[in-house]
Amino acid sequence: MSLWSTRPDGTNGQLVYGNFTVRPQCVFEARPIPDSHKLVFTATAHHSITGGSLALFDRTQGTELDEPLERITPEVCFPETECWPTHYYAGAWPLSEEHFLVSWADRPLPAHAYMDISDERNPGNASGIYLYDAFGNLHLLHRDPEISSETPIPIKPRPRPFAVADNVDWDAPKSGALLLQDVYAGMGDLEGETIEQLRVVGVLPKVQPFMNQPMLGVSAEDTGKVVLGLVPVEADGSAYFEAPSGMPLFFQAIDQDGLALRTMRSLTYLQPEQTLSCVGCHESRETAPALDASPLALRRPPSKITPEAEGSWPLRFDTLVQPVLDNACVDCHHPGHADRNAAAFDLTPDKAYQSLIAYGDNDLHDLAFEKDYSEVGDCVARQSKLLALLTIEGGHEGVVLEEAELARLIVWMDTYAHIQGAFSQEQEQELIALRESVHWIAER
Ligand code: HEC
Ligand code: HEC
């Protein structure tokens, strides 16, 4: 769990620290330090109560790893990913860069399984309130023998925080626009590949209360997805398009062959009528946009999103991929077919998903399985053995798929080879209703 910022009206969500960093595992209880540009936070475990080591964070030194951090309680390791500490801090209230009100427990940080307070490993009176300083002194201020004392807040007059105006018209239609200045910025040398389109994918909230149920694809923690569709990228790498507000989105850069070349493995979102711009795929937050001629895409109205094949919105293997298999593969790939090898690779509806995912030593499974940082070229379809087999010269066993059939397999693979993109039938119905009601899609 990383630290992000957003304005109070929900616009401009951005990373502050730690999208990929695993030490610390979680960044909690961040607070600005008075008269300083630094923050203090608790470096915690994912599988525990909130407690761990305290760190100062200096945003001018970056957004990942150790560089921007200063460990001010270095005797306490970062929980879970470094070790399990034998005592822990939490809830720091900074008075300055050198003095903090904190809660401190002289007990080991309890892991997941021992969090019930009836368990002696998680006593209900573990922590008290202390003044901690950057020289390592810990002064007891208050400790209750019966119950933990935490989250100290000094009671004293303080300046009223400045108000940030609300810029959102919440009654406006639920859409906005996105401007991408140059998709090639941040991509490095593409060796002749061109980016012709962006795929816009919506991320759906989990609506089922059960962990890992239903399984959407190959990773237990898969986020829900709906493939909204494609928008054009101009010759100069720019794109300008309408998009829904209130729906987390990510993008894929699609090359001249319709294959994803890079996926944004993070998300962004619009609020109603907001236009949000970005530089490339992907700029560092430390750089400013280039100030040359205005992007080609800005010289025309925003594009509408062109939805892809049936079965991509809502996303479903049985409606997106199975029709291709029924039409082009099942004649040979069904139990009982004369060729034993063909018969053993069962592509009938009940078995097709498992067969395809497992083909080539779990090739698709491994390509679609959870990943962190996104590298150029690290997309599923272009690396898959399945696509290579189906696109060999003359076709696999003489089967040459039509472009539209291939496109179905490709969008399925590139959006992480899901069985289904939604968590429930109700959520699927909402997506169907959404598609019927919005003005930001171009009908095919
Ligand atoms: C297909 C390439 C690509 C495009 C196009 C792209 N991004 Fe990203 N984006 C990335 C990558 C790569 C990251 C870093 C995380 C990762 O590895 O996926 C990222 C991260 C982010 C983050 C989280 C980190 C941060 O710095 O706040 C936000 C927010 C974001 N992008 C917004 C946008 C916006 C707004 C646009 C333009 C409409 C955009 N992105 C276009 C690839 C892309
Ligand atoms: C005309 C019959 C025929 C059709 C149609 C056909 N295949 Fe095949 N396929 C075969 C045969 C025969 C083999 C086994 C080849 C071998 O053993 O070398 C095979 C093997 C495969 C394999 C490798 C299986 C493994 O376990 O190694 C895959 C993957 C595959 N086919 C996918 C498909 C897909 C997807 C389609 C439809 C787009 C399709 N096939 C259409 C006959 C066919």
PDB file of C-alpha atoms in Angstrom, residues 114-380:
ATOM      1  CA  TYR A 114      -2.426 -13.159  16.559  1.00  0.00           C
ATOM      2  CA  MET A 115      -4.403  -9.948  16.320  1.00  0.00           C
ATOM      3  CA  ASP A 116      -7.296 -10.849  18.563  1.00  0.00           C
ATOM      4  CA  ILE A 117      -6.775  -8.909  21.809  1.00  0.00           C
ATOM      5  CA  SER A 118      -7.530 -12.019  23.826  1.00  0.00           C
ATOM      6  CA  ASP A 119      -4.278 -13.394  22.379  1.00  0.00           C
ATOM      7  CA  GLU A 120      -1.379 -12.628  24.710  1.00  0.00           C
ATOM      8  CA  ARG A 121       0.741 -11.756  21.675  1.00  0.00           C
ATOM      9  CA  ASN A 122      -1.460  -8.703  21.091  1.00  0.00           C
ATOM     10  CA  PRO A 123      -2.136  -7.306  24.583  1.00  0.00           C
ATOM     11  CA  GLY A 124      -4.660  -4.498  24.806  1.00  0.00           C
ATOM     12  CA  ASN A 125      -2.276  -2.364  26.871  1.00  0.00           C
ATOM     13  CA  ALA A 126       0.832  -2.633  24.682  1.00  0.00           C
ATOM     14  CA  SER A 127       1.454   1.029  23.961  1.00  0.00           C
ATOM     15  CA  GLY A 128       1.789   4.369  25.721  1.00  0.00           C
ATOM     16  CA  ILE A 129       2.460   7.951  24.629  1.00  0.00           C
ATOM     17  CA  TYR A 130       6.009   9.268  24.452  1.00  0.00           C
ATOM     18  CA  LEU A 131       8.044  12.190  23.264  1.00  0.00           C
ATOM     19  CA  TYR A 132      10.606  10.837  20.809  1.00  0.00           C
ATOM     20  CA  ASP A 133      13.530  12.823  19.447  1.00  0.00           C
ATOM     21  CA  ALA A 134      15.784  12.321  16.471  1.00  0.00           C
ATOM     22  CA  PHE A 135      18.716  11.652  18.837  1.00  0.00           C
ATOM     23  CA  GLY A 136      17.036   8.460  20.018  1.00  0.00           C
ATOM     24  CA  ASN A 137      15.548   9.614  23.357  1.00  0.00           C
ATOM     25  CA  LEU A 138      12.159   8.300  24.343  1.00  0.00           C
ATOM     26  CA  HIS A 139      10.397  10.117  27.240  1.00  0.00           C
ATOM     27  CA  LEU A 140       7.284   8.600  28.742  1.00  0.00           C
ATOM     28  CA  LEU A 141       4.370  11.067  28.823  1.00  0.00           C
ATOM     29  CA  HIS A 142       1.454   8.782  29.600  1.00  0.00           C
ATOM     30  CA  ARG A 143       0.868   5.093  30.023  1.00  0.00           C
ATOM     31  CA  ASP A 144      -2.365   3.447  31.168  1.00  0.00           C
ATOM     32  CA  PRO A 145      -1.862  -0.004  32.744  1.00  0.00           C
ATOM     33  CA  GLU A 146      -5.213  -1.225  31.418  1.00  0.00           C
ATOM     34  CA  ILE A 147      -5.435   0.058  27.879  1.00  0.00           C
ATOM     35  CA  SER A 148      -3.143   1.197  25.081  1.00  0.00           C
ATOM     36  CA  SER A 149      -2.819   4.949  24.481  1.00  0.00           C
ATOM     37  CA  GLU A 150      -2.280   5.922  20.859  1.00  0.00           C
ATOM     38  CA  THR A 151      -2.462   8.667  18.246  1.00  0.00           C
ATOM     39  CA  PRO A 152      -1.367  11.656  20.354  1.00  0.00           C
ATOM     40  CA  ILE A 153      -2.610  15.054  19.185  1.00  0.00           C
ATOM     41  CA  PRO A 154      -1.464  18.187  21.041  1.00  0.00           C
ATOM     42  CA  ILE A 155      -4.363  20.408  22.082  1.00  0.00           C
ATOM     43  CA  LYS A 156      -3.284  23.914  21.210  1.00  0.00           C
ATOM     44  CA  PRO A 157      -4.295  26.685  18.812  1.00  0.00           C
ATOM     45  CA  ARG A 158      -2.937  26.178  15.321  1.00  0.00           C
ATOM     46  CA  PRO A 159      -3.363  27.987  12.013  1.00  0.00           C
ATOM     47  CA  ARG A 160      -6.499  26.976  10.160  1.00  0.00           C
ATOM     48  CA  PRO A 161      -5.446  24.861   7.163  1.00  0.00           C
ATOM     49  CA  PHE A 162      -5.975  26.752   3.922  1.00  0.00           C
ATOM     50  CA  ALA A 163      -9.071  25.806   1.965  1.00  0.00           C
ATOM     51  CA  VAL A 164      -8.762  24.326  -1.510  1.00  0.00           C
ATOM     52  CA  ALA A 165     -11.695  25.352  -3.704  1.00  0.00           C
ATOM     53  CA  ASP A 166     -13.944  22.622  -5.079  1.00  0.00           C
ATOM     54  CA  ASN A 167     -13.581  22.675  -8.872  1.00  0.00           C
ATOM     55  CA  VAL A 168     -16.069  19.953  -9.692  1.00  0.00           C
ATOM     56  CA  ASP A 169     -19.635  20.415 -10.903  1.00  0.00           C
ATOM     57  CA  TRP A 170     -21.141  17.259  -9.439  1.00  0.00           C
ATOM     58  CA  ASP A 171     -24.378  17.671 -11.437  1.00  0.00           C
ATOM     59  CA  ALA A 172     -22.561  17.732 -14.779  1.00  0.00           C
ATOM     60  CA  PRO A 173     -22.561  14.692 -17.094  1.00  0.00           C
ATOM     61  CA  LYS A 174     -20.268  11.978 -15.780  1.00  0.00           C
ATOM     62  CA  SER A 175     -17.426  12.355 -18.246  1.00  0.00           C
ATOM     63  CA  GLY A 176     -14.388  14.449 -19.036  1.00  0.00           C
ATOM     64  CA  ALA A 177     -11.431  14.405 -21.383  1.00  0.00           C
ATOM     65  CA  LEU A 178      -7.854  13.166 -21.362  1.00  0.00           C
ATOM     66  CA  LEU A 179      -4.986  14.710 -23.282  1.00  0.00           C
ATOM     67  CA  LEU A 180      -1.793  12.770 -23.882  1.00  0.00           C
ATOM     68  CA  GLN A 181       0.950  14.957 -25.311  1.00  0.00           C
ATOM     69  CA  ASP A 182       3.321  12.348 -26.746  1.00  0.00           C
ATOM     70  CA  VAL A 183       2.961   8.626 -26.134  1.00  0.00           C
ATOM     71  CA  TYR A 184       6.612   8.092 -27.161  1.00  0.00           C
ATOM     72  CA  ALA A 185       7.891  10.182 -24.249  1.00  0.00           C
ATOM     73  CA  GLY A 186       9.171   7.759 -21.640  1.00  0.00           C
ATOM     74  CA  MET A 187       9.145   4.721 -23.948  1.00  0.00           C
ATOM     75  CA  GLY A 188      12.813   4.695 -24.989  1.00  0.00           C
ATOM     76  CA  ASP A 189      13.914   3.370 -28.384  1.00  0.00           C
ATOM     77  CA  LEU A 190      11.057   1.410 -29.965  1.00  0.00           C
ATOM     78  CA  GLU A 191      13.139   0.126 -32.885  1.00  0.00           C
ATOM     79  CA  GLY A 192      10.652   1.021 -35.597  1.00  0.00           C
ATOM     80  CA  GLU A 193       7.458   0.160 -33.708  1.00  0.00           C
ATOM     81  CA  THR A 194       4.776   2.817 -33.940  1.00  0.00           C
ATOM     82  CA  ILE A 195       1.923   3.447 -31.538  1.00  0.00           C
ATOM     83  CA  GLU A 196      -1.308   3.915 -33.425  1.00  0.00           C
ATOM     84  CA  GLN A 197      -3.944   3.636 -30.722  1.00  0.00           C
ATOM     85  CA  LEU A 198      -4.512   3.667 -26.988  1.00  0.00           C
ATOM     86  CA  ARG A 199      -6.682   1.086 -25.317  1.00  0.00           C
ATOM     87  CA  VAL A 200      -8.719   2.514 -22.441  1.00  0.00           C
ATOM     88  CA  VAL A 201      -9.585   0.002 -19.723  1.00  0.00           C
ATOM     89  CA  GLY A 202     -11.909   0.718 -16.797  1.00  0.00           C
ATOM     90  CA  VAL A 203     -11.136  -0.777 -13.378  1.00  0.00           C
ATOM     91  CA  LEU A 204     -14.148  -2.083 -11.477  1.00  0.00           C
ATOM     92  CA  PRO A 205     -14.611  -2.028  -7.711  1.00  0.00           C
ATOM     93  CA  LYS A 206     -14.737  -5.298  -5.799  1.00  0.00           C
ATOM     94  CA  VAL A 207     -18.386  -5.886  -4.883  1.00  0.00           C
ATOM     95  CA  GLN A 208     -18.204  -9.415  -3.477  1.00  0.00           C
ATOM     96  CA  PRO A 209     -17.257  -9.633   0.197  1.00  0.00           C
ATOM     97  CA  PHE A 210     -15.330 -12.891  -0.197  1.00  0.00           C
ATOM     98  CA  MET A 211     -11.581 -12.932  -0.648  1.00  0.00           C
ATOM     99  CA  ASN A 212     -10.496 -14.165  -4.097  1.00  0.00           C
ATOM    100  CA  GLN A 213     -14.070 -15.023  -5.094  1.00  0.00           C
ATOM    101  CA  PRO A 214     -14.948 -15.073  -7.845  1.00  0.00           C
ATOM    102  CA  MET A 215     -11.529 -15.612  -9.412  1.00  0.00           C
ATOM    103  CA  LEU A 216     -11.497 -13.298 -12.427  1.00  0.00           C
ATOM    104  CA  GLY A 217      -8.420 -14.750 -14.071  1.00  0.00           C
ATOM    105  CA  VAL A 218      -5.118 -16.258 -13.059  1.00  0.00           C
ATOM    106  CA  SER A 219      -4.157 -13.945 -10.160  1.00  0.00           C
ATOM    107  CA  ALA A 220      -6.185 -14.102  -6.974  1.00  0.00           C
ATOM    108  CA  GLU A 221      -5.922 -10.327  -6.523  1.00  0.00           C
ATOM    109  CA  ASP A 222      -6.961  -9.396 -10.071  1.00  0.00           C
ATOM    110  CA  THR A 223      -8.781  -6.097 -10.300  1.00  0.00           C
ATOM    111  CA  GLY A 224     -12.099  -6.071 -12.151  1.00  0.00           C
ATOM    112  CA  LYS A 225     -11.867  -4.797 -15.706  1.00  0.00           C
ATOM    113  CA  VAL A 226     -13.970  -3.561 -18.570  1.00  0.00           C
ATOM    114  CA  VAL A 227     -12.412  -2.811 -21.949  1.00  0.00           C
ATOM    115  CA  LEU A 228     -13.925   0.539 -22.922  1.00  0.00           C
ATOM    116  CA  GLY A 229     -12.185   0.577 -26.292  1.00  0.00           C
ATOM    117  CA  LEU A 230      -9.653   2.267 -28.538  1.00  0.00           C
ATOM    118  CA  VAL A 231      -8.804   5.883 -29.361  1.00  0.00           C
ATOM    119  CA  PRO A 232      -6.488   7.106 -32.129  1.00  0.00           C
ATOM    120  CA  VAL A 233      -2.933   8.305 -31.532  1.00  0.00           C
ATOM    121  CA  GLU A 234      -1.797  10.996 -33.996  1.00  0.00           C
ATOM    122  CA  ALA A 235       1.478  10.871 -35.939  1.00  0.00           C
ATOM    123  CA  ASP A 236       3.185  13.046 -33.312  1.00  0.00           C
ATOM    124  CA  GLY A 237       2.183  10.636 -30.549  1.00  0.00           C
ATOM    125  CA  SER A 238      -0.633  12.773 -29.162  1.00  0.00           C
ATOM    126  CA  ALA A 239      -4.123  11.658 -28.205  1.00  0.00           C
ATOM    127  CA  TYR A 240      -7.143  13.603 -27.000  1.00  0.00           C
ATOM    128  CA  PHE A 241     -10.302  11.760 -26.050  1.00  0.00           C
ATOM    129  CA  GLU A 242     -13.471  11.749 -23.990  1.00  0.00           C
ATOM    130  CA  ALA A 243     -13.668   9.307 -21.112  1.00  0.00           C
ATOM    131  CA  PRO A 244     -15.966   8.477 -18.194  1.00  0.00           C
ATOM    132  CA  SER A 245     -15.562  10.241 -14.865  1.00  0.00           C
ATOM    133  CA  GLY A 246     -15.750   8.386 -11.584  1.00  0.00           C
ATOM    134  CA  MET A 247     -14.210   5.255 -13.094  1.00  0.00           C
ATOM    135  CA  PRO A 248     -10.562   4.355 -12.492  1.00  0.00           C
ATOM    136  CA  LEU A 249      -8.800   3.955 -15.844  1.00  0.00           C
ATOM    137  CA  PHE A 250      -5.550   2.643 -17.248  1.00  0.00           C
ATOM    138  CA  PHE A 251      -4.114   2.688 -20.737  1.00  0.00           C
ATOM    139  CA  GLN A 252      -2.294   0.450 -23.157  1.00  0.00           C
ATOM    140  CA  ALA A 253      -0.144   1.681 -26.036  1.00  0.00           C
ATOM    141  CA  ILE A 254      -1.215  -0.363 -29.085  1.00  0.00           C
ATOM    142  CA  ASP A 255       1.240  -0.858 -31.942  1.00  0.00           C
ATOM    143  CA  GLN A 256       0.758  -1.109 -35.718  1.00  0.00           C
ATOM    144  CA  ASP A 257      -0.236  -4.792 -35.377  1.00  0.00           C
ATOM    145  CA  GLY A 258      -2.903  -4.189 -32.750  1.00  0.00           C
ATOM    146  CA  LEU A 259      -0.733  -5.555 -29.938  1.00  0.00           C
ATOM    147  CA  ALA A 260      -0.194  -3.828 -26.614  1.00  0.00           C
ATOM    148  CA  LEU A 261       3.400  -2.619 -26.292  1.00  0.00           C
ATOM    149  CA  ARG A 262       3.132  -1.120 -22.819  1.00  0.00           C
ATOM    150  CA  THR A 263       0.456  -1.217 -20.144  1.00  0.00           C
ATOM    151  CA  MET A 264       0.023   1.343 -17.408  1.00  0.00           C
ATOM    152  CA  ARG A 265      -0.090  -0.842 -14.286  1.00  0.00           C
ATOM    153  CA  SER A 266      -1.520   1.893 -12.136  1.00  0.00           C
ATOM    154  CA  LEU A 267      -4.600   4.041 -12.515  1.00  0.00           C
ATOM    155  CA  THR A 268      -5.967   7.510 -12.904  1.00  0.00           C
ATOM    156  CA  TYR A 269      -9.475   8.954 -12.966  1.00  0.00           C
ATOM    157  CA  LEU A 270     -11.504  11.965 -13.989  1.00  0.00           C
ATOM    158  CA  GLN A 271     -14.171  13.911 -12.159  1.00  0.00           C
ATOM    159  CA  PRO A 272     -17.137  15.341 -14.139  1.00  0.00           C
ATOM    160  CA  GLU A 273     -16.083  17.783 -16.902  1.00  0.00           C
ATOM    161  CA  GLN A 274     -12.448  17.635 -15.889  1.00  0.00           C
ATOM    162  CA  THR A 275      -9.756  17.604 -18.578  1.00  0.00           C
ATOM    163  CA  LEU A 276      -6.639  15.862 -17.350  1.00  0.00           C
ATOM    164  CA  SER A 277      -3.405  15.872 -19.261  1.00  0.00           C
ATOM    165  CA  CYS A 278      -0.262  13.820 -19.132  1.00  0.00           C
ATOM    166  CA  VAL A 279       3.008  13.944 -21.004  1.00  0.00           C
ATOM    167  CA  GLY A 280       3.861  10.423 -22.108  1.00  0.00           C
ATOM    168  CA  CYS A 281       4.047   6.712 -21.311  1.00  0.00           C
ATOM    169  CA  HIS A 282       5.286   7.584 -18.762  1.00  0.00           C
ATOM    170  CA  GLU A 283       6.926  10.833 -17.702  1.00  0.00           C
ATOM    171  CA  SER A 284       8.618  11.280 -14.378  1.00  0.00           C
ATOM    172  CA  ARG A 285       6.716  13.562 -12.014  1.00  0.00           C
ATOM    173  CA  GLU A 286       9.922  15.616 -11.774  1.00  0.00           C
ATOM    174  CA  THR A 287       9.773  16.809 -15.397  1.00  0.00           C
ATOM    175  CA  ALA A 288       7.674  19.473 -17.119  1.00  0.00           C
ATOM    176  CA  PRO A 289       5.926  18.991 -20.467  1.00  0.00           C
ATOM    177  CA  ALA A 290       7.879  19.930 -23.602  1.00  0.00           C
ATOM    178  CA  LEU A 291       6.934  23.363 -24.870  1.00  0.00           C
ATOM    179  CA  ASP A 292       6.997  22.791 -28.628  1.00  0.00           C
ATOM    180  CA  ALA A 293       4.163  23.057 -31.154  1.00  0.00           C
ATOM    181  CA  SER A 294       0.730  22.152 -29.874  1.00  0.00           C
ATOM    182  CA  PRO A 295      -0.085  18.434 -30.204  1.00  0.00           C
ATOM    183  CA  LEU A 296      -1.936  17.433 -33.404  1.00  0.00           C
ATOM    184  CA  ALA A 297      -4.733  15.856 -31.384  1.00  0.00           C
ATOM    185  CA  LEU A 298      -5.521  19.225 -29.772  1.00  0.00           C
ATOM    186  CA  ARG A 299      -6.355  20.782 -33.138  1.00  0.00           C
ATOM    187  CA  ARG A 300      -9.572  18.768 -33.316  1.00  0.00           C
ATOM    188  CA  PRO A 301     -12.382  17.901 -30.909  1.00  0.00           C
ATOM    189  CA  PRO A 302     -11.715  15.027 -28.512  1.00  0.00           C
ATOM    190  CA  SER A 303     -12.144  11.541 -30.020  1.00  0.00           C
ATOM    191  CA  LYS A 304     -14.814   9.245 -28.766  1.00  0.00           C
ATOM    192  CA  ILE A 305     -13.855   5.777 -27.573  1.00  0.00           C
ATOM    193  CA  THR A 306     -14.487   2.970 -30.096  1.00  0.00           C
ATOM    194  CA  PRO A 307     -15.559  -0.189 -28.248  1.00  0.00           C
ATOM    195  CA  GLU A 308     -13.888  -3.451 -29.242  1.00  0.00           C
ATOM    196  CA  ALA A 309     -15.366  -6.882 -29.974  1.00  0.00           C
ATOM    197  CA  GLU A 310     -18.442  -8.260 -28.283  1.00  0.00           C
ATOM    198  CA  GLY A 311     -17.359  -9.797 -25.012  1.00  0.00           C
ATOM    199  CA  SER A 312     -14.884  -7.043 -24.154  1.00  0.00           C
ATOM    200  CA  TRP A 313     -17.525  -4.788 -22.489  1.00  0.00           C
ATOM    201  CA  PRO A 314     -18.496  -6.534 -20.230  1.00  0.00           C
ATOM    202  CA  LEU A 315     -15.348  -8.615 -20.464  1.00  0.00           C
ATOM    203  CA  ARG A 316     -16.130 -12.341 -20.700  1.00  0.00           C
ATOM    204  CA  PHE A 317     -14.101 -15.241 -22.077  1.00  0.00           C
ATOM    205  CA  ASP A 318     -17.240 -17.110 -23.134  1.00  0.00           C
ATOM    206  CA  THR A 319     -18.529 -14.315 -25.360  1.00  0.00           C
ATOM    207  CA  LEU A 320     -15.181 -12.844 -26.468  1.00  0.00           C
ATOM    208  CA  VAL A 321     -13.021 -15.903 -27.156  1.00  0.00           C
ATOM    209  CA  GLN A 322     -15.225 -19.004 -27.219  1.00  0.00           C
ATOM    210  CA  PRO A 323     -17.053 -18.014 -30.459  1.00  0.00           C
ATOM    211  CA  VAL A 324     -13.679 -17.969 -32.261  1.00  0.00           C
ATOM    212  CA  LEU A 325     -12.814 -21.392 -30.862  1.00  0.00           C
ATOM    213  CA  ASP A 326     -16.235 -22.799 -31.760  1.00  0.00           C
ATOM    214  CA  ASN A 327     -15.836 -21.525 -35.294  1.00  0.00           C
ATOM    215  CA  ALA A 328     -12.203 -22.331 -36.007  1.00  0.00           C
ATOM    216  CA  CYS A 329     -10.844 -24.869 -33.538  1.00  0.00           C
ATOM    217  CA  VAL A 330     -13.399 -27.165 -31.905  1.00  0.00           C
ATOM    218  CA  ASP A 331     -13.826 -29.279 -35.067  1.00  0.00           C
ATOM    219  CA  CYS A 332     -10.441 -30.812 -34.281  1.00  0.00           C
ATOM    220  CA  HIS A 333      -9.990 -29.903 -30.603  1.00  0.00           C
ATOM    221  CA  HIS A 334     -12.714 -31.959 -28.960  1.00  0.00           C
ATOM    222  CA  PRO A 335     -12.626 -35.251 -27.086  1.00  0.00           C
ATOM    223  CA  GLY A 336     -12.926 -38.192 -29.448  1.00  0.00           C
ATOM    224  CA  HIS A 337     -11.366 -36.533 -32.504  1.00  0.00           C
ATOM    225  CA  ALA A 338      -9.345 -38.981 -34.603  1.00  0.00           C
ATOM    226  CA  ASP A 339      -6.055 -37.147 -34.028  1.00  0.00           C
ATOM    227  CA  ARG A 340      -5.187 -37.966 -30.424  1.00  0.00           C
ATOM    228  CA  ASN A 341      -3.078 -34.872 -29.918  1.00  0.00           C
ATOM    229  CA  ALA A 342      -5.821 -32.587 -31.214  1.00  0.00           C
ATOM    230  CA  ALA A 343      -8.433 -34.390 -29.120  1.00  0.00           C
ATOM    231  CA  ALA A 344      -6.326 -34.063 -25.978  1.00  0.00           C
ATOM    232  CA  PHE A 345      -6.237 -30.270 -26.334  1.00  0.00           C
ATOM    233  CA  ASP A 346      -9.900 -29.717 -25.520  1.00  0.00           C
ATOM    234  CA  LEU A 347     -11.321 -26.359 -26.659  1.00  0.00           C
ATOM    235  CA  THR A 348     -14.990 -27.084 -25.978  1.00  0.00           C
ATOM    236  CA  PRO A 349     -16.631 -24.501 -23.661  1.00  0.00           C
ATOM    237  CA  ASP A 350     -16.078 -26.312 -20.349  1.00  0.00           C
ATOM    238  CA  LYS A 351     -12.373 -26.915 -20.912  1.00  0.00           C
ATOM    239  CA  ALA A 352     -11.222 -24.182 -23.308  1.00  0.00           C
ATOM    240  CA  TYR A 353     -10.102 -21.623 -20.712  1.00  0.00           C
ATOM    241  CA  GLN A 354      -7.917 -24.077 -18.798  1.00  0.00           C
ATOM    242  CA  SER A 355      -6.479 -25.523 -22.004  1.00  0.00           C
ATOM    243  CA  LEU A 356      -5.418 -22.151 -23.375  1.00  0.00           C
ATOM    244  CA  ILE A 357      -4.037 -20.846 -20.057  1.00  0.00           C
ATOM    245  CA  ALA A 358      -1.951 -23.994 -19.530  1.00  0.00           C
ATOM    246  CA  TYR A 359      -0.655 -24.349 -23.112  1.00  0.00           C
ATOM    247  CA  GLY A 360       3.140 -24.268 -23.439  1.00  0.00           C
ATOM    248  CA  ASP A 361       4.066 -24.906 -19.769  1.00  0.00           C
ATOM    249  CA  ASN A 362       1.537 -22.434 -18.393  1.00  0.00           C
ATOM    250  CA  ASP A 363       2.737 -19.760 -20.783  1.00  0.00           C
ATOM    251  CA  LEU A 364      -0.385 -17.558 -20.698  1.00  0.00           C
ATOM    252  CA  HIS A 365      -0.832 -18.151 -16.991  1.00  0.00           C
ATOM    253  CA  ASP A 366       2.660 -16.879 -16.260  1.00  0.00           C
ATOM    254  CA  LEU A 367       2.468 -13.919 -18.635  1.00  0.00           C
ATOM    255  CA  ALA A 368      -0.868 -12.765 -17.207  1.00  0.00           C
ATOM    256  CA  PHE A 369       0.033 -13.398 -13.565  1.00  0.00           C
ATOM    257  CA  GLU A 370       0.420 -10.415 -11.227  1.00  0.00           C
ATOM    258  CA  LYS A 371       3.314  -8.063 -11.948  1.00  0.00           C
ATOM    259  CA  ASP A 372       4.617  -4.808 -10.595  1.00  0.00           C
ATOM    260  CA  TYR A 373       6.500  -2.321 -12.711  1.00  0.00           C
ATOM    261  CA  SER A 374       5.531  -2.139 -16.363  1.00  0.00           C
ATOM    262  CA  GLU A 375       8.302  -2.541 -18.935  1.00  0.00           C
ATOM    263  CA  VAL A 376       8.035  -1.678 -22.602  1.00  0.00           C
ATOM    264  CA  GLY A 377       7.262  -4.895 -24.504  1.00  0.00           C
ATOM    265  CA  ASP A 378       6.159  -6.789 -21.400  1.00  0.00           C
ATOM    266  CA  CYS A 379       2.593  -7.328 -22.604  1.00  0.00           C
ATOM    267  CA  VAL A 380       0.836 -10.650 -22.820  1.00  0.00           C
TER     268      VAL A 380
END
